[in-house]
Amino acid sequence: MWGGRFGGGPSAIMQQINASIGVDKRLWRQDIQGSRAHVAMLGKQGIISAEDVAAIDKGLQQIAQEYADGKLVENLALEDIHLHVETRLKEIIGPAAGRLHTARSRNDQVAVDFRLWVKAACDEADAALKALIGALLKRAEEHADTIMPGFTHLQVAQPVTLGHHLMAYVEMLSRDRSRFADAKARMDECPLGAAALAGTSFPIDRQMTAAALGFAKGPTRNSLDSVSDRDFALEYLSATHMTGLHLSRLAEEIIIWASQPYGFITLPDAWSTGSSIMPQKRNPDAAELVRAKAGEFLAAFTRLSVVMKGLPLAYSKDMQDDKSTVFAAFDDLGLCLASMTGMVETLTFNKAKMRAAANSGFSTATDLADWLVRVANVPFREAHEITGKCVKAAEAKGTDLNGLTDAELKAIDARITRAVRDVLSVEASVASRTSFGGTAPANVRAAIAAARARL
Ligand code: ARG
């Protein structure tokens, strides 16, 4: 395709390091789509004849059918998907195929192919996130009143509802959806027609190709930027990384909760693995792999950042290495989201274990302190001190706060009456947390309804 000024061919190793077909064959649909839009525009602008347009377009459609049937024959000598398509076109329609590349370069071609691909990847991430959010909403609804311990420092802090805990992930994942949507909106400009780097002398219509390819914001504004920008891929990886962090935290909780000392949840057989030596084992491998892959996403973002950081304008071949990184992250993200959805949909919550744990660790101590403030008008700091003494006394007695007698409580502070018992249960505690965004079951139900409306 470019051998005119060359005397000899590339060495075998040169071919191997240079070829990207093994990776970028995934862009074949976008490549053919881009070429069809380009050739239609060349025809409309009178740059090539109507007969050539018809022949090229027909040939491209035939290639699309062949590739869909799995008949793409990889050839390292043809470097990438762009040269594969063009060479096959020449086999099918003859020399007219050579007119397709008028007013175009592989630099703008790959930029447009990859943008189209990443835009679709943003949509896929959105759909998969939506499915996971749907699963979480369903479980949150079932467990709007289920009580579990809320933790800080992984120490029992205050009782919360399981529905509230699950809804925290709905919030995180909803922000992730908006990150993919923002990234997609920003990349919605078409680089086709930037040619190699400087634009072209042919009277092309970039508005036309941008519209034909579905770029909402029209053509990109600067030809140099068009062929050297990979921000769009980095933003995709950044949103993927953030999603990965959220999935990893949920995975971590699934792992902890499924462990025997916690016993909060049981994963079904479909989401468990056994051990080759310990017959009793049920391991949460999928959750562990989701946790591990969060590291892969950060690595992908880091890798492409490093590929890009020192590149002078405009195109350098380093940029060819963007795709393997993005494709791998895309595949892993799909697997992670599908796995989390499967686990969330099917795991069983052990309500009794959760409630018992919520009742441990003097989890309603804050409720006692708040009661002193509310009922006996004690300043909060003093109430905190008094409650601390109650906890100390209960601990010494080997009981919980409710296990202290009225007399024992009175001895610590005369203002404590038996009415305090109303706030010491975990049920009373969660029911009282009615501030906006709080854990009370009524709030959780309202939050679920609002989230469903936003979905
Ligand atoms: N396969 C190349 C890539 O993915 C296409 C662009 C090649 N351009 C060039 N000047 N060699 O980046």
Short mmCIF file of C-alpha atoms and ligand atoms in Angstrom, two decimals:
data_model
loop_
_atom_site.label_atom_id
_atom_site.label_comp_id
_atom_site.label_asym_id
_atom_site.label_seq_id
_atom_site.Cartn_x
_atom_site.Cartn_y
_atom_site.Cartn_z
CA MET A 1 0.00 0.00 0.00
CA TRP A 2 2.90 2.31 0.58
CA GLY A 3 5.80 0.51 -1.11
CA GLY A 4 6.46 2.97 -3.98
CA ARG A 5 9.54 4.53 -2.51
CA PHE A 6 10.87 1.32 -0.97
CA GLY A 7 13.43 -1.03 -2.46
CA GLY A 8 12.85 -3.98 -0.15
CA GLY A 9 10.26 -5.39 2.21
CA PRO A 10 10.29 -5.27 6.02
CA SER A 11 12.12 -7.83 8.13
CA ALA A 12 9.96 -10.51 9.68
CA ILE A 13 10.41 -9.04 13.14
CA MET A 14 9.59 -5.54 11.86
CA GLN A 15 6.39 -6.96 10.48
CA GLN A 16 5.59 -8.62 13.76
CA ILE A 17 6.09 -5.57 15.94
CA ASN A 18 4.36 -3.32 13.45
CA ALA A 19 1.25 -5.35 12.73
CA SER A 20 -1.88 -4.72 14.76
CA ILE A 21 -4.41 -6.81 12.87
CA GLY A 22 -4.58 -9.37 15.70
CA VAL A 23 -5.96 -6.62 17.92
CA ASP A 24 -7.65 -4.07 15.68
CA LYS A 25 -9.67 -6.61 13.72
CA ARG A 26 -12.26 -5.87 16.42
CA LEU A 27 -12.78 -2.54 14.65
CA TRP A 28 -13.90 -4.06 11.35
CA ARG A 29 -17.52 -2.95 11.64
CA GLN A 30 -16.54 0.63 12.44
CA ASP A 31 -13.90 0.61 9.70
CA ILE A 32 -16.39 -0.40 7.04
CA GLN A 33 -19.00 1.99 8.41
CA GLY A 34 -16.47 4.84 8.25
CA SER A 35 -15.40 3.93 4.72
CA ARG A 36 -18.98 3.79 3.47
CA ALA A 37 -19.69 7.24 4.90
CA HIS A 38 -16.45 8.55 3.40
CA VAL A 39 -17.08 7.17 -0.08
CA ALA A 40 -20.67 8.44 -0.16
CA MET A 41 -19.33 11.89 0.69
CA LEU A 42 -16.61 11.68 -1.99
CA GLY A 43 -19.35 10.87 -4.51
CA LYS A 44 -21.67 13.66 -3.43
CA GLN A 45 -18.83 16.16 -3.62
CA GLY A 46 -17.95 15.01 -7.14
CA ILE A 47 -14.50 13.88 -6.01
CA ILE A 48 -15.04 10.38 -7.40
CA SER A 49 -17.58 9.11 -9.93
CA ALA A 50 -20.97 7.65 -9.08
CA GLU A 51 -19.95 4.32 -10.66
CA ASP A 52 -16.88 4.08 -8.46
CA VAL A 53 -18.94 4.96 -5.38
CA ALA A 54 -21.44 2.22 -6.22
CA ALA A 55 -18.72 -0.37 -6.83
CA ILE A 56 -16.82 0.55 -3.67
CA ASP A 57 -19.92 0.56 -1.52
CA LYS A 58 -21.09 -2.79 -2.84
CA GLY A 59 -17.64 -4.25 -2.28
CA LEU A 60 -17.55 -2.92 1.29
CA GLN A 61 -20.92 -4.51 2.00
CA GLN A 62 -19.64 -7.82 0.68
CA ILE A 63 -16.59 -7.59 2.94
CA ALA A 64 -18.84 -6.85 5.91
CA GLN A 65 -20.75 -10.03 5.15
CA GLU A 66 -17.54 -12.02 4.81
CA TYR A 67 -16.16 -10.72 8.11
CA ALA A 68 -19.47 -11.35 9.85
CA ASP A 69 -19.16 -14.94 8.59
CA GLY A 70 -15.72 -15.18 10.18
CA LYS A 71 -13.84 -15.02 6.88
CA LEU A 72 -11.31 -12.34 7.76
CA VAL A 73 -7.92 -13.75 6.78
CA GLU A 74 -5.20 -12.18 8.89
CA ASN A 75 -2.02 -11.25 7.09
CA LEU A 76 0.79 -9.54 9.01
CA ALA A 77 2.06 -7.96 5.80
CA LEU A 78 -1.19 -5.98 5.68
CA GLU A 79 -0.52 -4.47 9.12
CA ASP A 80 -3.97 -3.46 10.30
CA ILE A 81 -7.70 -3.68 9.75
CA HIS A 82 -7.67 -0.66 7.44
CA LEU A 83 -5.27 -2.26 4.96
CA HIS A 84 -7.04 -5.60 5.22
CA VAL A 85 -10.34 -4.05 4.18
CA GLU A 86 -8.78 -2.01 1.40
CA THR A 87 -6.82 -4.94 0.01
CA ARG A 88 -9.85 -7.20 0.04
CA LEU A 89 -11.82 -4.45 -1.70
CA LYS A 90 -9.22 -4.38 -4.46
CA GLU A 91 -9.51 -8.16 -4.88
CA ILE A 92 -13.27 -7.80 -5.25
CA ILE A 93 -13.69 -4.66 -7.38
CA GLY A 94 -10.28 -4.05 -8.92
CA PRO A 95 -8.38 -0.76 -9.28
CA ALA A 96 -11.38 1.45 -8.40
CA ALA A 97 -10.74 0.37 -4.78
CA GLY A 98 -7.73 2.67 -4.89
CA ARG A 99 -10.04 5.71 -4.96
CA LEU A 100 -11.50 5.02 -1.51
CA HIS A 101 -8.45 6.43 0.24
CA THR A 102 -8.75 9.84 -1.49
CA ALA A 103 -8.74 12.71 1.05
CA ARG A 104 -8.19 10.31 3.94
CA SER A 105 -5.36 8.79 5.92
CA ARG A 106 -5.20 5.85 8.23
CA ASN A 107 -4.58 8.41 10.95
CA ASP A 108 -8.06 9.91 10.76
CA GLN A 109 -9.48 6.52 9.82
CA VAL A 110 -8.30 4.83 12.99
CA ALA A 111 -9.34 7.87 15.04
CA VAL A 112 -12.89 7.67 13.73
CA ASP A 113 -13.09 3.86 13.99
CA PHE A 114 -11.88 3.88 17.55
CA ARG A 115 -14.16 6.74 18.62
CA LEU A 116 -17.15 4.90 17.20
CA TRP A 117 -16.07 1.79 19.07
CA VAL A 118 -15.49 3.56 22.38
CA LYS A 119 -18.80 5.42 22.10
CA ALA A 120 -20.55 2.05 21.80
CA ALA A 121 -18.47 0.76 24.72
CA CYS A 122 -19.81 3.64 26.85
CA ASP A 123 -23.35 2.55 25.95
CA GLU A 124 -22.55 -1.05 26.89
CA ALA A 125 -21.11 0.02 30.22
CA ASP A 126 -24.24 2.05 30.84
CA ALA A 127 -26.55 -0.88 30.09
CA ALA A 128 -24.55 -3.24 32.30
CA LEU A 129 -24.44 -0.71 35.14
CA LYS A 130 -28.17 -0.23 34.79
CA ALA A 131 -28.71 -3.98 35.13
CA LEU A 132 -26.59 -4.12 38.27
CA ILE A 133 -28.38 -1.11 39.74
CA GLY A 134 -31.70 -2.83 38.97
CA ALA A 135 -30.55 -5.92 40.87
CA LEU A 136 -29.42 -3.82 43.84
CA LEU A 137 -32.73 -1.94 43.92
CA LYS A 138 -34.63 -5.19 44.00
CA ARG A 139 -32.60 -6.54 46.92
CA ALA A 140 -32.75 -3.18 48.71
CA GLU A 141 -36.53 -3.23 48.43
CA GLU A 142 -36.69 -6.74 49.92
CA HIS A 143 -34.47 -5.61 52.76
CA ALA A 144 -35.63 -2.07 53.47
CA ASP A 145 -36.23 -3.11 57.11
CA THR A 146 -33.53 -5.73 57.52
CA ILE A 147 -31.12 -4.61 60.20
CA MET A 148 -27.39 -5.01 59.96
CA PRO A 149 -24.45 -3.37 61.68
CA GLY A 150 -23.12 -0.20 60.11
CA PHE A 151 -19.36 -0.05 60.44
CA THR A 152 -16.67 2.56 60.69
CA HIS A 153 -13.08 1.27 60.89
CA LEU A 154 -14.79 -2.13 60.41
CA GLN A 155 -15.91 -1.76 64.03
CA VAL A 156 -19.63 -1.94 64.73
CA ALA A 157 -20.78 1.68 64.76
CA GLN A 158 -24.55 2.08 64.54
CA PRO A 159 -27.30 -0.16 63.22
CA VAL A 160 -28.33 0.49 59.62
CA THR A 161 -30.76 -1.15 57.26
CA LEU A 162 -29.43 -3.53 54.65
CA GLY A 163 -31.53 -1.68 52.08
CA HIS A 164 -29.69 1.51 52.96
CA HIS A 165 -26.32 -0.19 52.64
CA LEU A 166 -27.20 -1.56 49.20
CA MET A 167 -28.52 1.83 48.14
CA ALA A 168 -25.09 3.32 48.85
CA TYR A 169 -23.82 1.25 45.91
CA VAL A 170 -26.73 2.42 43.79
CA GLU A 171 -25.49 5.97 44.35
CA MET A 172 -21.90 5.10 43.41
CA LEU A 173 -22.89 3.17 40.32
CA SER A 174 -25.27 5.91 39.24
CA ARG A 175 -22.39 8.37 39.30
CA ASP A 176 -20.43 5.87 37.22
CA ARG A 177 -23.20 5.88 34.64
CA SER A 178 -23.04 9.64 34.46
CA ARG A 179 -19.27 9.49 34.00
CA PHE A 180 -19.64 7.22 30.97
CA ALA A 181 -22.40 9.48 29.63
CA ASP A 182 -20.25 12.61 30.07
CA ALA A 183 -17.29 10.92 28.41
CA LYS A 184 -19.46 9.80 25.51
CA ALA A 185 -20.93 13.29 25.02
CA ARG A 186 -17.43 14.80 24.92
CA MET A 187 -16.13 12.30 22.35
CA ASP A 188 -19.12 12.81 20.08
CA GLU A 189 -17.13 14.70 17.40
CA CYS A 190 -15.96 13.18 14.15
CA PRO A 191 -12.24 13.26 13.28
CA LEU A 192 -12.74 11.85 9.76
CA GLY A 193 -11.42 14.28 7.16
CA ALA A 194 -8.48 15.48 9.25
CA ALA A 195 -6.51 13.26 6.84
CA ALA A 196 -2.92 12.58 7.88
CA LEU A 197 -2.62 15.71 10.05
CA ALA A 198 -3.20 18.90 8.06
CA GLY A 199 -6.60 18.46 6.46
CA THR A 200 -6.92 17.97 2.71
CA SER A 201 -6.98 19.94 -0.52
CA PHE A 202 -10.07 18.06 -1.73
CA PRO A 203 -13.47 19.76 -1.27
CA ILE A 204 -14.73 17.27 1.32
CA ASP A 205 -17.86 17.72 3.42
CA ARG A 206 -16.99 16.84 6.97
CA GLN A 207 -20.42 17.81 8.27
CA MET A 208 -21.89 15.15 6.04
CA THR A 209 -19.64 12.31 7.23
CA ALA A 210 -20.02 13.36 10.85
CA ALA A 211 -23.80 13.24 10.55
CA ALA A 212 -23.77 9.96 8.62
CA LEU A 213 -21.68 8.36 11.36
CA GLY A 214 -23.93 9.67 14.12
CA PHE A 215 -21.55 12.16 15.73
CA ALA A 216 -23.91 14.50 17.53
CA LYS A 217 -21.46 17.39 17.74
CA GLY A 218 -20.34 17.41 14.11
CA PRO A 219 -16.72 17.30 12.97
CA THR A 220 -13.70 17.95 15.22
CA ARG A 221 -12.32 21.47 14.83
CA ASN A 222 -8.57 20.98 14.51
CA SER A 223 -6.96 18.44 12.20
CA LEU A 224 -3.81 18.00 14.31
CA ASP A 225 -5.83 17.39 17.46
CA SER A 226 -8.17 15.05 15.57
CA VAL A 227 -5.46 12.53 14.77
CA SER A 228 -3.44 12.85 17.96
CA ASP A 229 -6.17 12.90 20.61
CA ARG A 230 -6.78 9.82 22.69
CA ASP A 231 -8.46 11.65 25.59
CA PHE A 232 -11.65 9.89 24.67
CA ALA A 233 -10.09 6.48 25.29
CA LEU A 234 -8.51 7.71 28.52
CA GLU A 235 -11.82 9.06 29.75
CA TYR A 236 -13.41 5.72 29.03
CA LEU A 237 -10.65 4.00 31.00
CA SER A 238 -10.99 6.53 33.80
CA ALA A 239 -14.72 5.87 34.11
CA THR A 240 -13.95 2.14 33.95
CA HIS A 241 -11.39 2.51 36.70
CA MET A 242 -13.82 4.37 38.95
CA THR A 243 -16.48 1.74 38.32
CA GLY A 244 -13.90 -0.91 39.10
CA LEU A 245 -13.18 0.72 42.46
CA HIS A 246 -16.84 0.63 43.37
CA LEU A 247 -17.25 -2.97 42.22
CA SER A 248 -14.15 -3.91 44.18
CA ARG A 249 -15.55 -2.47 47.41
CA LEU A 250 -18.79 -4.36 46.93
CA ALA A 251 -16.79 -7.49 46.09
CA GLU A 252 -14.76 -7.02 49.24
CA GLU A 253 -17.94 -6.82 51.32
CA ILE A 254 -19.34 -9.92 49.67
CA ILE A 255 -16.11 -11.74 50.52
CA ILE A 256 -16.12 -10.59 54.14
CA TRP A 257 -19.83 -11.19 54.61
CA ALA A 258 -19.59 -14.70 53.19
CA SER A 259 -16.80 -15.65 55.61
CA GLN A 260 -17.80 -17.91 58.51
CA PRO A 261 -17.11 -15.41 61.34
CA TYR A 262 -19.56 -13.01 59.67
CA GLY A 263 -21.98 -15.39 57.99
CA PHE A 264 -24.10 -12.48 56.75
CA ILE A 265 -24.59 -14.00 53.31
CA THR A 266 -24.45 -17.27 51.43
CA LEU A 267 -23.51 -17.36 47.77
CA PRO A 268 -25.36 -19.97 45.73
CA ASP A 269 -23.50 -22.86 44.12
CA ALA A 270 -23.57 -21.03 40.81
CA TRP A 271 -21.34 -18.31 42.27
CA SER A 272 -19.11 -20.43 44.48
CA THR A 273 -16.10 -22.63 43.90
CA GLY A 274 -14.77 -25.55 45.87
CA SER A 275 -11.32 -26.56 47.00
CA SER A 276 -9.33 -29.46 45.58
CA ILE A 277 -8.22 -30.48 49.08
CA MET A 278 -10.75 -29.10 51.60
CA PRO A 279 -14.11 -30.73 50.91
CA GLN A 280 -16.12 -28.28 52.99
CA LYS A 281 -15.06 -25.15 51.13
CA ARG A 282 -17.24 -22.66 49.27
CA ASN A 283 -15.10 -19.84 48.02
CA PRO A 284 -16.26 -16.50 46.59
CA ASP A 285 -13.81 -16.58 43.65
CA ALA A 286 -15.84 -14.37 41.32
CA ALA A 287 -15.93 -11.58 43.90
CA GLU A 288 -12.20 -11.96 44.48
CA LEU A 289 -11.51 -11.68 40.76
CA VAL A 290 -13.66 -8.58 40.50
CA ARG A 291 -11.57 -7.15 43.33
CA ALA A 292 -8.37 -8.06 41.47
CA LYS A 293 -9.52 -6.60 38.18
CA ALA A 294 -9.96 -3.18 39.75
CA GLY A 295 -6.17 -3.17 39.66
CA GLU A 296 -6.22 -4.00 35.94
CA PHE A 297 -8.40 -0.99 35.22
CA LEU A 298 -6.04 1.35 36.99
CA ALA A 299 -3.16 -0.29 35.14
CA ALA A 300 -4.94 0.25 31.82
CA PHE A 301 -5.54 3.92 32.57
CA THR A 302 -1.95 4.34 33.72
CA ARG A 303 -0.55 2.52 30.72
CA LEU A 304 -2.35 4.58 28.10
CA SER A 305 -1.54 7.77 30.02
CA VAL A 306 2.12 6.88 29.85
CA VAL A 307 1.88 5.99 26.15
CA MET A 308 0.43 9.44 25.45
CA LYS A 309 2.27 11.70 27.84
CA GLY A 310 5.39 12.50 25.83
CA LEU A 311 4.09 12.28 22.28
CA PRO A 312 4.70 15.30 20.08
CA LEU A 313 1.86 16.24 17.70
CA ALA A 314 0.50 14.68 15.68
CA TYR A 315 0.29 10.91 15.13
CA SER A 316 2.98 8.52 16.36
CA LYS A 317 2.83 4.76 16.09
CA ASP A 318 2.86 4.48 19.88
CA MET A 319 -0.82 5.32 19.61
CA GLN A 320 -1.54 2.04 17.86
CA ASP A 321 -0.99 0.43 21.25
CA ASP A 322 -4.07 2.14 22.69
CA LYS A 323 -6.46 -0.51 21.50
CA SER A 324 -5.16 -3.64 23.21
CA THR A 325 -5.36 -1.77 26.52
CA VAL A 326 -8.88 -0.49 25.97
CA PHE A 327 -10.19 -3.77 24.59
CA ALA A 328 -8.86 -5.72 27.57
CA ALA A 329 -10.42 -3.26 30.02
CA PHE A 330 -13.71 -3.43 28.12
CA ASP A 331 -13.78 -7.23 28.28
CA ASP A 332 -12.96 -7.26 31.98
CA LEU A 333 -15.50 -4.57 32.79
CA GLY A 334 -18.24 -6.56 31.08
CA LEU A 335 -17.29 -9.68 33.01
CA CYS A 336 -17.10 -7.83 36.32
CA LEU A 337 -20.47 -6.13 35.92
CA ALA A 338 -22.18 -9.33 34.82
CA SER A 339 -20.62 -11.26 37.71
CA MET A 340 -21.65 -8.70 40.29
CA THR A 341 -25.18 -8.63 38.91
CA GLY A 342 -25.36 -12.42 39.09
CA MET A 343 -24.10 -12.51 42.65
CA VAL A 344 -26.33 -9.67 43.88
CA GLU A 345 -29.39 -11.27 42.31
CA THR A 346 -28.83 -14.69 43.84
CA LEU A 347 -27.05 -14.41 47.17
CA THR A 348 -29.00 -15.09 50.36
CA PHE A 349 -28.91 -12.68 53.27
CA ASN A 350 -28.85 -14.23 56.72
CA LYS A 351 -31.06 -11.77 58.58
CA ALA A 352 -30.62 -13.36 62.01
CA LYS A 353 -26.83 -13.16 61.84
CA MET A 354 -26.98 -9.59 60.64
CA ARG A 355 -29.37 -8.54 63.36
CA ALA A 356 -27.30 -10.23 66.07
CA ALA A 357 -24.17 -8.47 64.83
CA ALA A 358 -26.04 -5.15 64.71
CA ASN A 359 -26.94 -5.66 68.36
CA SER A 360 -23.32 -6.20 69.37
CA GLY A 361 -20.66 -3.66 70.21
CA PHE A 362 -22.98 -1.28 72.07
CA SER A 363 -24.25 -0.12 68.68
CA THR A 364 -27.03 2.01 70.18
CA ALA A 365 -24.75 3.99 72.47
CA THR A 366 -25.22 7.06 70.27
CA ASP A 367 -28.98 6.68 70.72
CA LEU A 368 -28.52 6.79 74.49
CA ALA A 369 -26.39 9.94 74.24
CA ASP A 370 -28.93 11.54 71.87
CA TRP A 371 -31.72 10.64 74.32
CA LEU A 372 -29.93 12.47 77.15
CA VAL A 373 -29.63 15.54 74.92
CA ARG A 374 -33.24 15.39 73.76
CA VAL A 375 -35.04 14.38 76.97
CA ALA A 376 -32.80 15.68 79.75
CA ASN A 377 -31.33 18.67 77.88
CA VAL A 378 -27.78 17.48 78.58
CA PRO A 379 -25.10 19.08 76.32
CA PHE A 380 -23.95 16.47 73.78
CA ARG A 381 -20.34 16.33 74.99
CA GLU A 382 -21.52 15.57 78.54
CA ALA A 383 -24.03 13.04 77.23
CA HIS A 384 -21.16 11.37 75.34
CA GLU A 385 -19.17 11.11 78.59
CA ILE A 386 -22.12 9.69 80.57
CA THR A 387 -22.87 7.14 77.83
CA GLY A 388 -19.21 6.14 77.77
CA LYS A 389 -19.51 5.30 81.47
CA CYS A 390 -22.63 3.21 80.79
CA VAL A 391 -20.74 1.28 78.09
CA LYS A 392 -17.86 0.72 80.49
CA ALA A 393 -20.23 -0.56 83.19
CA ALA A 394 -22.04 -2.87 80.74
CA GLU A 395 -18.74 -4.18 79.45
CA ALA A 396 -17.58 -4.91 83.00
CA LYS A 397 -20.88 -6.68 83.70
CA GLY A 398 -20.58 -8.67 80.46
CA THR A 399 -23.85 -7.41 79.07
CA ASP A 400 -25.20 -4.90 76.55
CA LEU A 401 -26.64 -1.47 77.43
CA ASN A 402 -30.12 -2.92 77.96
CA GLY A 403 -28.62 -5.41 80.40
CA LEU A 404 -27.90 -2.67 82.92
CA THR A 405 -30.64 -2.35 85.53
CA ASP A 406 -32.54 0.90 86.07
CA ALA A 407 -30.67 1.34 89.31
CA GLU A 408 -27.29 0.81 87.68
CA LEU A 409 -28.13 3.40 85.02
CA LYS A 410 -29.40 5.86 87.64
CA ALA A 411 -26.20 5.42 89.59
CA ILE A 412 -24.20 6.58 86.57
CA ASP A 413 -26.44 9.60 86.00
CA ALA A 414 -29.63 10.42 87.86
CA ARG A 415 -31.25 11.85 84.75
CA ILE A 416 -31.42 8.43 83.07
CA THR A 417 -34.93 6.98 83.52
CA ARG A 418 -36.38 3.71 82.30
CA ALA A 419 -37.89 5.58 79.32
CA VAL A 420 -34.43 5.37 77.77
CA ARG A 421 -35.09 1.70 76.99
CA ASP A 422 -37.31 2.85 74.13
CA VAL A 423 -34.26 4.01 72.16
CA LEU A 424 -31.86 1.20 72.98
CA SER A 425 -33.15 -1.40 70.53
CA VAL A 426 -31.65 -1.64 67.05
CA GLU A 427 -35.14 -1.35 65.54
CA ALA A 428 -35.77 1.92 67.37
CA SER A 429 -32.35 3.16 66.37
CA VAL A 430 -32.81 2.70 62.62
CA ALA A 431 -36.42 3.90 62.73
CA SER A 432 -35.24 7.16 64.29
CA ARG A 433 -32.76 7.98 61.51
CA THR A 434 -35.24 9.93 59.42
CA SER A 435 -33.00 12.84 58.41
CA PHE A 436 -32.69 13.20 54.63
CA GLY A 437 -30.38 10.47 53.37
CA GLY A 438 -30.67 8.57 56.66
CA THR A 439 -31.16 4.84 57.17
CA ALA A 440 -34.79 4.69 58.45
CA PRO A 441 -36.79 2.09 56.47
CA ALA A 442 -39.24 4.77 55.31
CA ASN A 443 -36.35 6.82 53.93
CA VAL A 444 -34.90 3.79 52.21
CA ARG A 445 -38.21 3.06 50.50
CA ALA A 446 -38.42 6.64 49.31
CA ALA A 447 -34.81 6.52 48.08
CA ILE A 448 -35.54 3.32 46.15
CA ALA A 449 -38.60 4.86 44.51
CA ALA A 450 -36.61 7.95 43.54
CA ALA A 451 -33.75 5.86 42.16
CA ARG A 452 -36.17 3.77 40.12
CA ALA A 453 -37.64 6.93 38.65
CA ARG A 454 -34.14 8.10 37.65
CA LEU A 455 -33.20 4.73 36.15
N1 ARG B 1 -2.87 0.74 12.81
C1 ARG B 1 -2.65 2.13 13.03
C2 ARG B 1 -3.13 2.49 14.43
O1 ARG B 1 -3.89 1.78 14.96
C3 ARG B 1 -3.37 2.95 12.02
C4 ARG B 1 -2.75 4.26 11.76
C5 ARG B 1 -1.49 4.07 11.03
N2 ARG B 1 -0.93 5.30 10.63
C6 ARG B 1 0.34 5.43 10.28
N3 ARG B 1 0.77 6.59 9.96
N4 ARG B 1 1.15 4.42 10.28
O2 ARG B 1 -2.73 3.49 15.01
#
